[in-house]
PDB file of C-alpha atoms in Angstrom:
ATOM      1  CA  MET A  11      86.140 107.176  61.281  1.00  0.00           C
ATOM      2  CA  THR A  12      89.774 108.015  60.709  1.00  0.00           C
ATOM      3  CA  SER A  13      91.606 105.429  58.258  1.00  0.00           C
ATOM      4  CA  THR A  14      94.216 105.270  61.560  1.00  0.00           C
ATOM      5  CA  SER A  15      91.409 103.861  63.609  1.00  0.00           C
ATOM      6  CA  ALA A  16      89.964 101.898  60.057  1.00  0.00           C
ATOM      7  CA  ALA A  17      93.256 100.611  60.033  1.00  0.00           C
ATOM      8  CA  ARG A  18      92.943  99.153  63.743  1.00  0.00           C
ATOM      9  CA  THR A  19      89.570  97.752  63.453  1.00  0.00           C
ATOM     10  CA  THR A  20      90.621  95.747  60.428  1.00  0.00           C
ATOM     11  CA  ARG A  21      93.701  94.374  62.296  1.00  0.00           C
ATOM     12  CA  SER A  22      92.013  93.271  65.454  1.00  0.00           C
ATOM     13  CA  ALA A  23      88.985  92.274  63.391  1.00  0.00           C
ATOM     14  CA  SER A  24      91.024  89.971  61.228  1.00  0.00           C
ATOM     15  CA  ARG A  25      93.100  88.456  63.973  1.00  0.00           C
ATOM     16  CA  PRO A  26      92.678  84.393  64.479  1.00  0.00           C
ATOM     17  CA  SER A  27      90.689  83.366  67.457  1.00  0.00           C
ATOM     18  CA  THR A  28      93.320  80.729  68.331  1.00  0.00           C
ATOM     19  CA  PRO A  29      96.990  82.071  68.949  1.00  0.00           C
ATOM     20  CA  THR A  30      99.573  81.499  65.705  1.00  0.00           C
ATOM     21  CA  SER A  31     103.226  80.867  66.326  1.00  0.00           C
ATOM     22  CA  ALA A  32     104.148  84.539  65.645  1.00  0.00           C
ATOM     23  CA  SER A  33     101.959  85.892  68.316  1.00  0.00           C
ATOM     24  CA  ARG A  34     103.045  82.703  71.042  1.00  0.00           C
ATOM     25  CA  GLY A  35     106.540  84.144  70.974  1.00  0.00           C
ATOM     26  CA  SER A  36     106.292  87.622  73.181  1.00  0.00           C
ATOM     27  CA  ALA A  37     104.336  84.709  75.578  1.00  0.00           C
ATOM     28  CA  LEU A  38     107.446  82.732  75.498  1.00  0.00           C
ATOM     29  CA  CYS A  39     109.333  86.170  77.561  1.00  0.00           C
ATOM     30  CA  GLN A  40     106.399  86.701  80.222  1.00  0.00           C
ATOM     31  CA  ARG A  41     106.335  84.582  83.181  1.00  0.00           C
ATOM     32  CA  PRO A  42     105.300  81.240  83.199  1.00  0.00           C
ATOM     33  CA  VAL A  43     101.831  80.321  84.572  1.00  0.00           C
ATOM     34  CA  SER A  44     101.723  77.194  86.822  1.00  0.00           C
ATOM     35  CA  THR A  45      99.280  74.491  86.312  1.00  0.00           C
ATOM     36  CA  SER A  46      99.128  73.344  89.602  1.00  0.00           C
ATOM     37  CA  ARG A  47      96.654  75.438  92.747  1.00  0.00           C
ATOM     38  CA  HIS A  48      97.395  78.163  94.943  1.00  0.00           C
ATOM     39  CA  ARG A  49      99.068  76.511  98.232  1.00  0.00           C
ATOM     40  CA  ASP A  50      98.280  78.369 101.414  1.00  0.00           C
ATOM     41  CA  PRO A  51     101.802  78.973 103.648  1.00  0.00           C
ATOM     42  CA  GLU A  52     102.353  76.496 105.932  1.00  0.00           C
ATOM     43  CA  PRO A  53     101.534  77.556 109.790  1.00  0.00           C
ATOM     44  CA  LEU A  54     103.633  77.422 112.582  1.00  0.00           C
ATOM     45  CA  PRO A  55     102.715  74.449 115.271  1.00  0.00           C
ATOM     46  CA  TYR A  56      99.718  76.339 118.486  1.00  0.00           C
ATOM     47  CA  ASP A  57     102.905  77.841 120.802  1.00  0.00           C
ATOM     48  CA  ALA A  58     100.856  78.014 124.349  1.00  0.00           C
ATOM     49  CA  ALA A  59     103.641  80.293 125.442  1.00  0.00           C
ATOM     50  CA  ARG A  60     102.504  82.982 122.702  1.00  0.00           C
ATOM     51  CA  ALA A  61      98.834  82.343 122.491  1.00  0.00           C
ATOM     52  CA  PRO A  62      97.838  84.845 125.700  1.00  0.00           C
ATOM     53  CA  GLU A  63      99.607  88.292 124.361  1.00  0.00           C
ATOM     54  CA  ILE A  64      97.621  87.850 121.164  1.00  0.00           C
ATOM     55  CA  VAL A  65      93.934  86.706 122.452  1.00  0.00           C
ATOM     56  CA  GLY A  66      90.874  89.252 122.924  1.00  0.00           C
ATOM     57  CA  ARG A  67      88.417  91.015 122.081  1.00  0.00           C
ATOM     58  CA  TYR A  68      89.348  93.300 118.994  1.00  0.00           C
ATOM     59  CA  ASP A  69      86.294  95.972 116.885  1.00  0.00           C
ATOM     60  CA  ASN A  70      86.069  98.093 114.668  1.00  0.00           C
ATOM     61  CA  ASP A  71      83.088 100.188 113.924  1.00  0.00           C
ATOM     62  CA  ALA A  72      81.233  97.385 112.739  1.00  0.00           C
ATOM     63  CA  ILE A  73      82.929  94.217 113.689  1.00  0.00           C
ATOM     64  CA  THR A  74      84.149  92.666 117.242  1.00  0.00           C
ATOM     65  CA  LEU A  75      87.035  89.699 116.485  1.00  0.00           C
ATOM     66  CA  VAL A  76      87.418  87.541 119.315  1.00  0.00           C
ATOM     67  CA  VAL A  77      90.692  85.574 119.458  1.00  0.00           C
ATOM     68  CA  ASP A  78      90.827  82.834 121.465  1.00  0.00           C
ATOM     69  CA  VAL A  79      92.512  80.128 122.835  1.00  0.00           C
ATOM     70  CA  ALA A  80      91.015  76.092 120.789  1.00  0.00           C
ATOM     71  CA  ALA A  81      89.047  74.015 122.944  1.00  0.00           C
ATOM     72  CA  GLY A  82      92.071  71.586 124.557  1.00  0.00           C
ATOM     73  CA  GLY A  83      94.196  73.984 123.949  1.00  0.00           C
ATOM     74  CA  THR A  84      95.401  72.452 120.856  1.00  0.00           C
ATOM     75  CA  GLY A  85      95.314  75.925 118.937  1.00  0.00           C
ATOM     76  CA  LEU A  86      94.029  79.714 118.566  1.00  0.00           C
ATOM     77  CA  THR A  87      90.474  80.712 116.971  1.00  0.00           C
ATOM     78  CA  LEU A  88      89.159  83.672 115.132  1.00  0.00           C
ATOM     79  CA  ALA A  89      85.495  84.816 115.071  1.00  0.00           C
ATOM     80  CA  ALA A  90      83.695  87.601 113.551  1.00  0.00           C
ATOM     81  CA  GLY A  91      80.782  89.013 114.772  1.00  0.00           C
ATOM     82  CA  ILE A  92      78.497  92.296 113.493  1.00  0.00           C
ATOM     83  CA  LYS A  93      77.710  94.473 116.881  1.00  0.00           C
ATOM     84  CA  PRO A  94      74.393  94.283 117.971  1.00  0.00           C
ATOM     85  CA  GLU A  95      73.429  97.675 117.787  1.00  0.00           C
ATOM     86  CA  ILE A  96      74.572  97.511 113.753  1.00  0.00           C
ATOM     87  CA  ARG A  97      72.824  94.502 112.914  1.00  0.00           C
ATOM     88  CA  ALA A  98      69.732  96.030 114.877  1.00  0.00           C
ATOM     89  CA  GLY A  99      70.092  99.352 112.855  1.00  0.00           C
ATOM     90  CA  SER A 100      69.894  97.721 109.336  1.00  0.00           C
ATOM     91  CA  ASP A 101      67.286  97.965 107.573  1.00  0.00           C
ATOM     92  CA  ASP A 102      69.102  95.409 105.273  1.00  0.00           C
ATOM     93  CA  GLU A 103      69.755  91.831 105.847  1.00  0.00           C
ATOM     94  CA  VAL A 104      72.957  91.407 107.874  1.00  0.00           C
ATOM     95  CA  PRO A 105      75.099  88.654 107.151  1.00  0.00           C
ATOM     96  CA  ALA A 106      75.856  85.668 109.711  1.00  0.00           C
ATOM     97  CA  ASP A 107      78.233  85.609 112.051  1.00  0.00           C
ATOM     98  CA  TYR A 108      81.390  83.909 111.642  1.00  0.00           C
ATOM     99  CA  ARG A 109      81.940  81.161 114.176  1.00  0.00           C
ATOM    100  CA  PRO A 110      85.178  80.684 116.355  1.00  0.00           C
ATOM    101  CA  GLU A 111      87.753  79.316 112.912  1.00  0.00           C
ATOM    102  CA  SER A 112      91.162  77.764 113.586  1.00  0.00           C
ATOM    103  CA  ILE A 113      93.967  80.579 112.564  1.00  0.00           C
ATOM    104  CA  GLY A 114      97.185  79.580 112.238  1.00  0.00           C
ATOM    105  CA  LEU A 115     100.611  82.370 113.338  1.00  0.00           C
ATOM    106  CA  LEU A 116     103.313  82.241 109.640  1.00  0.00           C
ATOM    107  CA  PRO A 117     106.692  82.257 110.078  1.00  0.00           C
ATOM    108  CA  GLY A 118     108.272  85.674 110.244  1.00  0.00           C
ATOM    109  CA  ASP A 119     108.742  87.954 112.520  1.00  0.00           C
ATOM    110  CA  GLY A 120     105.459  89.831 111.232  1.00  0.00           C
ATOM    111  CA  ASP A 121     102.912  88.776 113.598  1.00  0.00           C
ATOM    112  CA  GLU A 122     100.923  87.088 110.148  1.00  0.00           C
ATOM    113  CA  TYR A 123      98.167  84.701 110.735  1.00  0.00           C
ATOM    114  CA  ILE A 124      95.972  82.889 108.446  1.00  0.00           C
ATOM    115  CA  VAL A 125      92.900  81.423 109.184  1.00  0.00           C
ATOM    116  CA  THR A 126      92.122  77.419 108.076  1.00  0.00           C
ATOM    117  CA  SER A 127      89.055  76.858 108.262  1.00  0.00           C
ATOM    118  CA  GLY A 128      85.901  77.865 107.845  1.00  0.00           C
ATOM    119  CA  GLY A 129      83.715  80.347 105.751  1.00  0.00           C
ATOM    120  CA  LEU A 130      87.041  82.475 106.189  1.00  0.00           C
ATOM    121  CA  ARG A 131      89.690  79.699 105.099  1.00  0.00           C
ATOM    122  CA  GLY A 132      92.329  81.336 103.508  1.00  0.00           C
ATOM    123  CA  GLN A 133      92.217  85.032 104.769  1.00  0.00           C
ATOM    124  CA  ARG A 134      95.054  86.422 106.023  1.00  0.00           C
ATOM    125  CA  GLY A 135      95.904  89.197 108.766  1.00  0.00           C
ATOM    126  CA  PHE A 136      98.703  90.628 111.278  1.00  0.00           C
ATOM    127  CA  PHE A 137      98.523  91.727 114.704  1.00  0.00           C
ATOM    128  CA  THR A 138      99.886  94.987 115.199  1.00  0.00           C
ATOM    129  CA  ARG A 139     101.987  96.570 118.472  1.00  0.00           C
ATOM    130  CA  ASP A 140     103.142  98.948 120.293  1.00  0.00           C
ATOM    131  CA  ALA A 141     106.457 100.540 121.025  1.00  0.00           C
ATOM    132  CA  THR A 142     106.604  98.616 124.032  1.00  0.00           C
ATOM    133  CA  GLY A 143     105.731  95.436 121.916  1.00  0.00           C
ATOM    134  CA  ALA A 144     102.231  94.616 123.622  1.00  0.00           C
ATOM    135  CA  VAL A 145     100.261  93.423 120.809  1.00  0.00           C
ATOM    136  CA  VAL A 146      97.368  96.302 120.683  1.00  0.00           C
ATOM    137  CA  GLY A 147      95.543  95.450 117.223  1.00  0.00           C
ATOM    138  CA  VAL A 148      94.604  93.516 114.319  1.00  0.00           C
ATOM    139  CA  ASP A 149      94.299  93.114 110.618  1.00  0.00           C
ATOM    140  CA  LEU A 150      91.980  91.023 109.090  1.00  0.00           C
ATOM    141  CA  ALA A 151      91.506  91.104 105.320  1.00  0.00           C
ATOM    142  CA  GLY A 152      92.880  94.691 104.741  1.00  0.00           C
ATOM    143  CA  ARG A 153      90.185  95.653 107.848  1.00  0.00           C
ATOM    144  CA  LEU A 154      91.970  97.168 111.310  1.00  0.00           C
ATOM    145  CA  PHE A 155      90.642  95.930 114.729  1.00  0.00           C
ATOM    146  CA  ALA A 156      91.695  98.113 116.926  1.00  0.00           C
ATOM    147  CA  ARG A 157      92.246  95.779 120.840  1.00  0.00           C
ATOM    148  CA  ALA A 158      88.900  95.836 123.498  1.00  0.00           C
ATOM    149  CA  PRO A 159      89.955  96.840 126.723  1.00  0.00           C
ATOM    150  CA  ARG A 160      90.129  93.670 129.132  1.00  0.00           C
TER     151      ARG A 160
END
């Protein structure tokens, strides 16, 4: 061990486990930590006129998402399921599908949404559009899904 690494070891070992006024000084320049709980953004009210452009089936290589109008026409839902051929071909236990969960569109012009109920609650994503403005895909938690033909 060199004298430099011995000095580092000694200093680390001799530091108190509770902050001192000297060690807290640098923390005063850092961004304050909030003690309140993180809150998800508030979605926009349901817009029945906008729903048809979003409703549909979206696929990637292993999962299908279905965006639909909730029973009673009061909002949008998103269901996620592993494709039957993936489920059938797996030697491992595959997680259960997610039943339709409420989603809400978020304010702004980015076609973003948030899942507001169920096991996917808090997951965020966005819809993608082509050059004509038609919705052609959806992102859910970083996974991209292409709109399936009707």
